[in-house]
Amino acid sequence: MTNIARIGQGYDLHRLESGRKLILAGVEIEFEQGLSGHSDADVVLHSVIDALLGAAGLGDIGELFPDTDPAYKDIASTDLLEQVRQKVEQFGYKPVNVDLTVIAEKPKLQPYKSVLRRKLAELLKIDFDAVSVKAKTNEGIGELGTGRAIACHAVVSLAEIIIT
Ligand code: MG
């Protein structure tokens, strides 16, 4: 049995623009626009990173990977997530489960949910069943609803690593 020790939440939003690849949870999604940002702008992984850091009390993504630092220009967020996963592990904790709500008016993400879950499970080294991805629209309301941006909310739980 795993005793959940800590819980963290993360949120992120990036604008959509032409001429960029759309990367969500490290997966390239077919779409005519991508998310703008200093890194690959993977809004899903950024929210997961903040949730992990939040659960461990280790700060936030902007503190660890400043967007003013050229080292992180166009960096794959999968690399950032791995650094954070290791940081959390060194702190003595491992992820138990992650629950995500991705808000995108377009593209429709329902067909990608399993792919995203599989990728997140692989990146976090947890079971497929321990990853939940929920795809929502914003009902046509506001910046998200007009398809100008994609946002993601993440909650993760951590358990203490017991060395036996
Ligand atoms: Mg971000």
PDB file of N, CA, C and O in Angstrom, residues 5 15 31 53 69 73 88 115 130 135 146:
ATOM      1  N   ALA A   5       1.595  11.191   0.792  1.00  0.00           N
ATOM      2  CA  ALA A   5       2.177  12.063   1.794  1.00  0.00           C
ATOM      3  C   ALA A   5       1.944  13.535   1.493  1.00  0.00           C
ATOM      4  O   ALA A   5       1.795  14.342   2.389  1.00  0.00           O
ATOM      5  N   ARG A  15      -0.369  30.883 -25.217  1.00  0.00           N
ATOM      6  CA  ARG A  15      -1.110  31.334 -26.395  1.00  0.00           C
ATOM      7  C   ARG A  15      -0.814  30.437 -27.587  1.00  0.00           C
ATOM      8  O   ARG A  15       0.313  29.948 -27.721  1.00  0.00           O
ATOM      9  N   PHE A  31      -1.913  19.908 -35.709  1.00  0.00           N
ATOM     10  CA  PHE A  31      -2.754  21.107 -35.664  1.00  0.00           C
ATOM     11  C   PHE A  31      -2.044  22.210 -36.426  1.00  0.00           C
ATOM     12  O   PHE A  31      -0.810  22.197 -36.533  1.00  0.00           O
ATOM     13  N   LEU A  53       6.515  20.298  -8.062  1.00  0.00           N
ATOM     14  CA  LEU A  53       7.299  21.218  -7.227  1.00  0.00           C
ATOM     15  C   LEU A  53       6.467  21.693  -6.040  1.00  0.00           C
ATOM     16  O   LEU A  53       6.969  21.799  -4.921  1.00  0.00           O
ATOM     17  N   ASP A  69      16.767  32.825 -19.269  1.00  0.00           N
ATOM     18  CA  ASP A  69      18.000  32.053 -19.416  1.00  0.00           C
ATOM     19  C   ASP A  69      18.030  31.379 -20.791  1.00  0.00           C
ATOM     20  O   ASP A  69      17.182  30.540 -21.089  1.00  0.00           O
ATOM     21  N   LYS A  73      15.982  28.040 -23.922  1.00  0.00           N
ATOM     22  CA  LYS A  73      15.332  28.429 -25.174  1.00  0.00           C
ATOM     23  C   LYS A  73      15.035  27.164 -25.981  1.00  0.00           C
ATOM     24  O   LYS A  73      15.930  26.358 -26.255  1.00  0.00           O
ATOM     25  N   VAL A  88      12.636  15.779  -7.062  1.00  0.00           N
ATOM     26  CA  VAL A  88      11.634  15.310  -6.103  1.00  0.00           C
ATOM     27  C   VAL A  88      12.093  13.983  -5.482  1.00  0.00           C
ATOM     28  O   VAL A  88      11.947  13.748  -4.282  1.00  0.00           O
ATOM     29  N   VAL A 115      -3.020   8.543 -25.546  1.00  0.00           N
ATOM     30  CA  VAL A 115      -1.617   8.770 -25.926  1.00  0.00           C
ATOM     31  C   VAL A 115      -0.939   9.647 -24.872  1.00  0.00           C
ATOM     32  O   VAL A 115       0.196   9.381 -24.456  1.00  0.00           O
ATOM     33  N   ALA A 130      -2.524   5.353 -13.230  1.00  0.00           N
ATOM     34  CA  ALA A 130      -2.257   6.411 -12.247  1.00  0.00           C
ATOM     35  C   ALA A 130      -2.265   7.797 -12.889  1.00  0.00           C
ATOM     36  O   ALA A 130      -2.010   8.796 -12.231  1.00  0.00           O
ATOM     37  N   ALA A 135     -10.224  16.192 -21.008  1.00  0.00           N
ATOM     38  CA  ALA A 135     -10.181  17.228 -22.047  1.00  0.00           C
ATOM     39  C   ALA A 135     -11.476  18.023 -22.001  1.00  0.00           C
ATOM     40  O   ALA A 135     -12.573  17.454 -22.065  1.00  0.00           O
ATOM     41  N   THR A 146     -12.201  31.145 -27.360  1.00  0.00           N
ATOM     42  CA  THR A 146     -12.071  31.546 -28.763  1.00  0.00           C
ATOM     43  C   THR A 146     -10.850  30.888 -29.399  1.00  0.00           C
ATOM     44  O   THR A 146     -10.470  31.219 -30.518  1.00  0.00           O
TER      45      THR A 146
END
